[in-house]
Coordinates of C-alpha atoms in Angstrom, one line a residue:
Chain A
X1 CA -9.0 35.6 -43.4
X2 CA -7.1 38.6 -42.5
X3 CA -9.1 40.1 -39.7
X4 CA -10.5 37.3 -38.1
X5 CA -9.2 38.7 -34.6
X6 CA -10.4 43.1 -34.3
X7 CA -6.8 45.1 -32.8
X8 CA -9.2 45.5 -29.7
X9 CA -9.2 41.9 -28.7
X10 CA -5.9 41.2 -29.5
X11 CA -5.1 43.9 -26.6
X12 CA -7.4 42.7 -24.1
X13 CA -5.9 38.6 -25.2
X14 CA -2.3 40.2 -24.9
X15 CA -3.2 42.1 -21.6
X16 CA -4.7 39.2 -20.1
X17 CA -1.7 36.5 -21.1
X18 CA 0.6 39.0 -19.7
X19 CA -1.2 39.4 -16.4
X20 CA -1.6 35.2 -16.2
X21 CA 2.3 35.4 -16.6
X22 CA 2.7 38.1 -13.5
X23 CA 0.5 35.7 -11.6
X24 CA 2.2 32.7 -12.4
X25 CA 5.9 34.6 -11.7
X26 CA 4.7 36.0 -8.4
X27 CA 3.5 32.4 -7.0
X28 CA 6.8 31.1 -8.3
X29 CA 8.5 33.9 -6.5
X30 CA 6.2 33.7 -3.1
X31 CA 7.6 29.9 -3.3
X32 CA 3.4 29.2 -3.3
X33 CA 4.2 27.0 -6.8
X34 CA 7.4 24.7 -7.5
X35 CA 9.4 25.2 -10.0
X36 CA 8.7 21.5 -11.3
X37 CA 5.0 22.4 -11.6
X38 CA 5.7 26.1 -12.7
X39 CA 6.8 24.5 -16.3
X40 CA 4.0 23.9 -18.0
X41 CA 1.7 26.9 -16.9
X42 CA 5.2 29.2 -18.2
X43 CA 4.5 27.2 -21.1
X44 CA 0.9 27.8 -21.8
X45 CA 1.7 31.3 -20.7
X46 CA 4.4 31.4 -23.5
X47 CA 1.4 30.1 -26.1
X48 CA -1.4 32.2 -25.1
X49 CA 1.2 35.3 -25.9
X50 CA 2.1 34.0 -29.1
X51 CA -0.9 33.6 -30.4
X52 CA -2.2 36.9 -29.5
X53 CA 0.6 38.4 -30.6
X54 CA 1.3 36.6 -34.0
X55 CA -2.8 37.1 -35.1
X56 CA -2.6 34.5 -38.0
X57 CA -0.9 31.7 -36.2
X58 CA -3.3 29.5 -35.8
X59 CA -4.8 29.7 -38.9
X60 CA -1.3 28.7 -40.8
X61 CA -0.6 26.3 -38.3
X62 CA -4.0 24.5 -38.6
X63 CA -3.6 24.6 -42.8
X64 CA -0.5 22.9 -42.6
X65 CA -1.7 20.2 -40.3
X66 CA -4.9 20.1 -43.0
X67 CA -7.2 21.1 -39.9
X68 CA -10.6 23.2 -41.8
X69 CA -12.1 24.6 -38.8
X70 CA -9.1 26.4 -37.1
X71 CA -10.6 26.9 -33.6
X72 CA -10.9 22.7 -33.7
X73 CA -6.8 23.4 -32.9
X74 CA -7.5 25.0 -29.5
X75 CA -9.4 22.2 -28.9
X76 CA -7.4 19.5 -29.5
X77 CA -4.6 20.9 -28.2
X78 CA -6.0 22.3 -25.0
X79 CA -7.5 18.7 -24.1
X80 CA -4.1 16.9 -25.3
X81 CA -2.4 19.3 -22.7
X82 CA -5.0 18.6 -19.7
X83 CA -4.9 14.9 -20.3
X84 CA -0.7 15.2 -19.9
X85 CA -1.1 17.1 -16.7
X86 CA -3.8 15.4 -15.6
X87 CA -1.5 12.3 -15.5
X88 CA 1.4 13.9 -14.4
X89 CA -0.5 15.0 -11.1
X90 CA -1.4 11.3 -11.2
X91 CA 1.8 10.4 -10.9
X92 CA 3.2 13.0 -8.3
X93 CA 0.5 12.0 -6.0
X94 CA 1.1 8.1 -6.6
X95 CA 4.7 9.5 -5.5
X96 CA 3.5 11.3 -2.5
X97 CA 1.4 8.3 -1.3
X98 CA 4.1 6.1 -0.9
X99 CA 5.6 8.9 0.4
X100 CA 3.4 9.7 3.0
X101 CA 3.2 5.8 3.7
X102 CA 7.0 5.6 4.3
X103 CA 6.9 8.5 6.6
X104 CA 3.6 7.5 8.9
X105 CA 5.3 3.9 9.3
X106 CA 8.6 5.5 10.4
X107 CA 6.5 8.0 13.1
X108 CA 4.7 4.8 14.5
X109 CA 8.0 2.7 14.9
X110 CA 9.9 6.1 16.7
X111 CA 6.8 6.7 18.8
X112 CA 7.0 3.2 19.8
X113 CA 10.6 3.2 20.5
X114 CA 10.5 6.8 22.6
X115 CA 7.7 4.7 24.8
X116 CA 9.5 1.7 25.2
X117 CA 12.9 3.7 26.4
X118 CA 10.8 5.6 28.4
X119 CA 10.0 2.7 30.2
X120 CA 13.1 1.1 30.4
X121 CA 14.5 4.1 32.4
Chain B
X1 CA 24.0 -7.7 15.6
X2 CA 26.6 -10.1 16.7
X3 CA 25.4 -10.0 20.1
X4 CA 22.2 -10.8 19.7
X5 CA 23.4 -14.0 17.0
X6 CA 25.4 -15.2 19.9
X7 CA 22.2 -15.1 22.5
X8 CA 20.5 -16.7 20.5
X9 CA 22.9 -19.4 19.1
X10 CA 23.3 -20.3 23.0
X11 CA 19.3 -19.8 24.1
X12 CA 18.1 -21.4 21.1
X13 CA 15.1 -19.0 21.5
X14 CA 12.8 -18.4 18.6
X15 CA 11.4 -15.0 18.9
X16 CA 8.4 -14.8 17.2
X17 CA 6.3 -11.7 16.3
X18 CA 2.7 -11.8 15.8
X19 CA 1.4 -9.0 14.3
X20 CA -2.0 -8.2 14.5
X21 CA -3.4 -4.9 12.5
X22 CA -6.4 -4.0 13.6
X23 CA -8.8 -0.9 12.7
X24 CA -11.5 -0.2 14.7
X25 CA -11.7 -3.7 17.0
X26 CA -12.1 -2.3 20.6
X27 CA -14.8 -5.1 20.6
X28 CA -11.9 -7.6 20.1
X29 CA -8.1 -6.5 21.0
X30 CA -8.3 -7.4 24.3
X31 CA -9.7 -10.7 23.7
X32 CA -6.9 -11.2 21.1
X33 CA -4.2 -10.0 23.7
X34 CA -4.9 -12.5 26.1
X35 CA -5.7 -15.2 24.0
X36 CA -2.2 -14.9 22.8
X37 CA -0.9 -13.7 26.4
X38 CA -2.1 -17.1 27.8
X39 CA -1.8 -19.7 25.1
X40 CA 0.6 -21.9 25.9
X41 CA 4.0 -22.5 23.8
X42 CA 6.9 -24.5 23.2
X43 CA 10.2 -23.3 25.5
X44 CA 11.9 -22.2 22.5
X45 CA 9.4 -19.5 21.6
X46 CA 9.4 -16.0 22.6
X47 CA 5.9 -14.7 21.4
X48 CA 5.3 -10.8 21.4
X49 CA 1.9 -10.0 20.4
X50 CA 2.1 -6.2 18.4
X51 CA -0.8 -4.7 17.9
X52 CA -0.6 -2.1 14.9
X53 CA -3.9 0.5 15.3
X54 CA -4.2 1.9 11.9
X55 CA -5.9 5.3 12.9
X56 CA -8.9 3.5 14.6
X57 CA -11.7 6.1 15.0
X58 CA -13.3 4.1 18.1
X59 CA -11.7 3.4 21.6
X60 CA -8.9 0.9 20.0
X61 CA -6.2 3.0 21.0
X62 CA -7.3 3.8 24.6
X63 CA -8.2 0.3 25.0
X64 CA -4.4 -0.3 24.0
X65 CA -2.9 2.5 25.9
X66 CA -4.6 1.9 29.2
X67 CA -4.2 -1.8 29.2
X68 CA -0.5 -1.6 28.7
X69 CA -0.6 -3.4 25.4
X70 CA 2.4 -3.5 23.2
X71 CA 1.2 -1.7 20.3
X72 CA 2.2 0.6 17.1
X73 CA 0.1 3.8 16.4
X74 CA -0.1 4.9 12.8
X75 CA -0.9 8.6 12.3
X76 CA -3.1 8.0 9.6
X77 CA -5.1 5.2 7.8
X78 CA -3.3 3.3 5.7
X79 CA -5.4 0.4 5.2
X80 CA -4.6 -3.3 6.4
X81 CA -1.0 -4.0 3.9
X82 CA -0.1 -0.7 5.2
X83 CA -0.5 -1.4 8.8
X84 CA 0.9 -5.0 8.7
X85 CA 4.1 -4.0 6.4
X86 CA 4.2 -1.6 9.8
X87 CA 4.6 -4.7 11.8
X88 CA 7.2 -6.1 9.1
X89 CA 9.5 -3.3 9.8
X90 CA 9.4 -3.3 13.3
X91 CA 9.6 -6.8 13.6
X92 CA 12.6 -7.0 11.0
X93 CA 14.4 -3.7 12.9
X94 CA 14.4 -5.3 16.5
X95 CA 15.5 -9.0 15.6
X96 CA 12.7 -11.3 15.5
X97 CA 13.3 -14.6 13.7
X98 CA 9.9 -15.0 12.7
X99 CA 6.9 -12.4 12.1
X100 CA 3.4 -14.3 12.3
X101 CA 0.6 -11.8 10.9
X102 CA -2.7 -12.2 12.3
X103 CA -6.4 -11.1 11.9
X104 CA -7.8 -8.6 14.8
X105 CA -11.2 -9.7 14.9
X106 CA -10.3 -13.3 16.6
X107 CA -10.9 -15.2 13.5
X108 CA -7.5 -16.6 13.9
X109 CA -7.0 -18.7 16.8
X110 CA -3.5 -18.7 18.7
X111 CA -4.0 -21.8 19.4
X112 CA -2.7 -22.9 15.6
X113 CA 0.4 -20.5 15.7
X114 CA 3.0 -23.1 15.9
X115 CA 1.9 -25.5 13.3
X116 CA 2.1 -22.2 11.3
X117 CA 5.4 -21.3 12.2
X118 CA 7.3 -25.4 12.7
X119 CA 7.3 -25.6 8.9
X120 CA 9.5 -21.8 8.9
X121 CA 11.9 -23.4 11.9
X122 CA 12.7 -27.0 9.9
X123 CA 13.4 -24.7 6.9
X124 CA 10.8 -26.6 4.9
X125 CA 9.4 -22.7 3.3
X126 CA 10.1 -19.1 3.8
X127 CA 6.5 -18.0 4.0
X128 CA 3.2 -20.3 5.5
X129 CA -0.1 -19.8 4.9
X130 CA -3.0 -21.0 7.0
X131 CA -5.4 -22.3 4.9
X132 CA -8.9 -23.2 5.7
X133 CA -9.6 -25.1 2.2
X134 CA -7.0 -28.1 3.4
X135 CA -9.0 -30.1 6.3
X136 CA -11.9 -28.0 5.4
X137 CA -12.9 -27.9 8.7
X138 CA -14.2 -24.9 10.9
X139 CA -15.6 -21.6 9.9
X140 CA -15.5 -21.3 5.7
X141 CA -16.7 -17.9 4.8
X142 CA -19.3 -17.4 2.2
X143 CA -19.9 -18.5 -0.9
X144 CA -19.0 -15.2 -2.4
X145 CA -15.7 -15.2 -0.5
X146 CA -15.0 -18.7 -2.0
X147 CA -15.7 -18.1 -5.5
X148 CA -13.5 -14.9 -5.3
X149 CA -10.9 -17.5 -3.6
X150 CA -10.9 -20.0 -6.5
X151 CA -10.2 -17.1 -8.7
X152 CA -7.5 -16.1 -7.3
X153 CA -6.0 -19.4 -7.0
X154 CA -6.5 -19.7 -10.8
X155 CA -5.0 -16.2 -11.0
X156 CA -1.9 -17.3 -9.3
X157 CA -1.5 -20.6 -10.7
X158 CA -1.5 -19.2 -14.1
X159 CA 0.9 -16.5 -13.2
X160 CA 3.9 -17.5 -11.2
X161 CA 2.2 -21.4 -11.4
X162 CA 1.5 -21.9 -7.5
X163 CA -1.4 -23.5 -6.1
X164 CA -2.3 -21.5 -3.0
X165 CA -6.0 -23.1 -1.7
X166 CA -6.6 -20.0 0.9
X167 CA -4.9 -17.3 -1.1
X168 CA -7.2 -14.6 0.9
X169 CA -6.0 -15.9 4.4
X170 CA -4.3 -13.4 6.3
X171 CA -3.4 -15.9 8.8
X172 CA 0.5 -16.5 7.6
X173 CA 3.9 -16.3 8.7
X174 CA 7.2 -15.5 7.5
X175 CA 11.3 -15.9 8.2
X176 CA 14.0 -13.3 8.4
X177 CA 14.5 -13.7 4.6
X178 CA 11.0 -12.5 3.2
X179 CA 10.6 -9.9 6.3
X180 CA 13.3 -8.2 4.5
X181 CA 11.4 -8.5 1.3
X182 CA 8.0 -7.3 2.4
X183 CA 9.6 -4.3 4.5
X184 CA 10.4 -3.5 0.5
X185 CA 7.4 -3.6 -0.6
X186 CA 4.4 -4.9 0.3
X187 CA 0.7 -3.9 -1.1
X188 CA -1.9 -1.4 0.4
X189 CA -4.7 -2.4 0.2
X190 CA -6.4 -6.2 0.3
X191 CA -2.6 -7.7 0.1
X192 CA -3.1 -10.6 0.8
X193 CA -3.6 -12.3 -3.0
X194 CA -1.0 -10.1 -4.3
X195 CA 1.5 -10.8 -2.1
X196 CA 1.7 -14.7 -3.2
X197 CA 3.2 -13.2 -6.6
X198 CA 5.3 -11.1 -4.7
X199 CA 6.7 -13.9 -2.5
X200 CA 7.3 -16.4 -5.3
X201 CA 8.9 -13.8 -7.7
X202 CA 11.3 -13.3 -4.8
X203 CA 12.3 -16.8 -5.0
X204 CA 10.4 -17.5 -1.6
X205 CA 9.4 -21.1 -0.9
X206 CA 5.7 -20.8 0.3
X207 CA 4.0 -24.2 2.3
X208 CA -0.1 -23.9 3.4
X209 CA -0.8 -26.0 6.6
X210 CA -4.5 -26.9 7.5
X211 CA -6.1 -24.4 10.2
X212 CA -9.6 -24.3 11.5
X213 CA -10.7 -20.4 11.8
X214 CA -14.1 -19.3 13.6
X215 CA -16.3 -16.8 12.3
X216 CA -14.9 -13.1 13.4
X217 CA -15.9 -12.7 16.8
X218 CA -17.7 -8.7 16.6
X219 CA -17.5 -6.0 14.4
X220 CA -17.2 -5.9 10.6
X221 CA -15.2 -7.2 8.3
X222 CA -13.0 -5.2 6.0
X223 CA -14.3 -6.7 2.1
X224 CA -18.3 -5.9 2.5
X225 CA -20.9 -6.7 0.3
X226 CA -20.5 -3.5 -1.9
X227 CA -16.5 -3.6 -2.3
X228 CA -16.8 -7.1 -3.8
X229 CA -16.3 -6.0 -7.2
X230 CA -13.7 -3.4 -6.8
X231 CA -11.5 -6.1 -4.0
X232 CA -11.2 -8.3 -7.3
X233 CA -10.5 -5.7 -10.0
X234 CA -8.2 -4.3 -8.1
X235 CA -6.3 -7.3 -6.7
X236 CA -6.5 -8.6 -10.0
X237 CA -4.7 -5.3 -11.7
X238 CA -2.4 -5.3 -8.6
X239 CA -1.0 -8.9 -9.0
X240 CA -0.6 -8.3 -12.9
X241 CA 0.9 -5.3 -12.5
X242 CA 3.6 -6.4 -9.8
X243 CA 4.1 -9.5 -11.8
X244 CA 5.4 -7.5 -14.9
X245 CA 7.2 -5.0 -12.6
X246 CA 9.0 -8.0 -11.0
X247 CA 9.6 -9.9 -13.7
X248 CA 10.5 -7.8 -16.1
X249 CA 11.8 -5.0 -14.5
X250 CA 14.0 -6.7 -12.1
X251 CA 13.6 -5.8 -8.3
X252 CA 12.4 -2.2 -8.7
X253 CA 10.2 -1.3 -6.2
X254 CA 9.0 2.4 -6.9
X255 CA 5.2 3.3 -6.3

């Protein structure tokens, strides 16, 4: 199991997690991305260098958990992360519903006082 | 504040709100405005009919504007509990006594607002509901309609242990005390069913009175055919959801 990955992947897979990095660093930085949101892409960012870095990490991590097939991790954890965002958008745009909500009710009720003092003058 | 206490205290005036959401009802709002415009009332009424246009994509809005009817624009649809908790806050923000919410396609007739609103005024309940299921008399929607109806009356019943007959009827009114709780919070979409729970949670008293509605007078309705299914589901979720939140959560109104 030693050289599961060749050297000449592991570049390009380090290459390309640095580059997703740069991307993610200049949208944070061209205020494109909020910091809030910025978290967990860092985080998979943080990952996907690890593990191209540190060849045999998934195959010792997926022995300890007793996982056979060690690509089966990515999986699993891949989907358990994109369920946990998925709902977190859920909830930020629950959020900005109400939000939204709050702020169309309070435009109708100025509009209708700028009218109405309009027509008292 | 004080001010307007005293005015009243000496008028004895009643200033009553009607609020009347409408989407898409250039057929009706002029019909409804001077229905309302030339019923006649008790002295001790003041009666402002509000029009709330939620976003109308039709000639609503002109019709409104050019007729010189007293109306709220929203900026963007926010479906009927949207529009009407509009209405709440306006009517709750410039002192009305009484806020009396009501349909925009004339299937509510003016003619019945005060036996809706007497029963607010003698302090009898905090929240009335016109029901059609009382005197069973006039225009009673279709079978469909009714079967959803009965369900929800179970719903409630079981739940918070009320008995509401027209728990779909958007013909109600409220006082001072549960404007200030539906200016909280008060569902999206379909409220009508949910907002029962919401009332009686809130320690509201709620009384029905017997009304006799007509069939809507043009356009659509809002609940079609298609939508049947996902109006119950998601009332159903809706009023199970807000009665855990309120319940056991206290009075926390986030989402």
């Amino acid at each position: 199991m030693e050289n599961v990955i060749p050297y000449r992947l592991q570049i390009i897979a380090i290459i390309l997690a640095v580059i997703f990095m740069f991307f993610i660093f200049r949208l944070i930085f061209k205020g494109k991305l909020r910091e809030e949101y910025s978290f967990i892409w860092i985080t998979c960012t943080a990952f996907l260098l690890l593990f191209s870095i540190w060849r045999n990490g998934l195959d010792v991590i997926a022995k300890l958990l007793g996982i056979y097939y060690a690509p089966s991790l990515i999986f699993i954890g891949a989907l358990f992360a994109i369920i946990i965002f998925l709902v977190h958008l859920s909830v930020v745009n629950s959020k900005q519903h109400k939000q939204i909500k709050d702020l169309s009710q309070e435009m109708a009720l100025l509009k209708e006082k700028l009218e109405s003092d309009k027509k008292k003058e | 504040m004080r001010r307007v206490e005293m005015e009243r205290e000496m008028n004895k005036i009643v200033k009553v709100a009607v609020i009347i959401p409408c989407y898409n009802e250039q057929d009706n709002v002029l019909a409804m405005f001077s229905e309302i415009k030339n019923s006649k009332y008790d002295n001790a009424y003041f009666v402002e009919p509000i029009f709330i246009n939620d976003c109308s994509t039709d000639n609503t809005k002109q019709i409104l504007v050019s007729n010189n009817i007293h109306h709220l624009s929203l900026p963007v649809n926010l479906g009927i509990g949207g529009a009407v908790q509009t209405g709440f806050k306006y009517a709750l923000r410039n002192g009305f006594d009484v806020a009396i919410q009501m349909d925009g396609d004339g299937q509510h007739p003016p003619c019945e607002l005060e036996k809706i609103i007497s029963p607010l005024l003698n302090n009898q309940a905090d929240v009335v509901i016109g029901s059609r299921y009382i005197s069973n008399e006039g225009f009673q929607s279709s079978w469909l309609r009714r079967v959803g109806i009965n369900y929800f009356k179970w719903l409630n019943k079981k739940l918070v242990g009320v008995s509401i007959t027209d728990s779909t009827s958007g013909y109600r009114a409220i006082n001072h005390k549960a404007l200030q709780v539906v200016s909280e919070y008060y569902p999206d979409e379909y409220p009508e069913p949910e907002a029962i729970v919401l009332f009686v949670l809130n320690n509201l008293k709620i009384q029905e009175v017997p009304v006799i509605m007509r069939e809507r007078q043009g356009g659509k309705s809002s609940i079609r055919a298609y939508k049947t299914v996902y109006y119950m589901f998601k009332v159903t979720l809706g009023t199970i959801f807000l009665y855990i939140r309120l319940k056991f959560n206290g009075k926390r109104h986030t989402i």
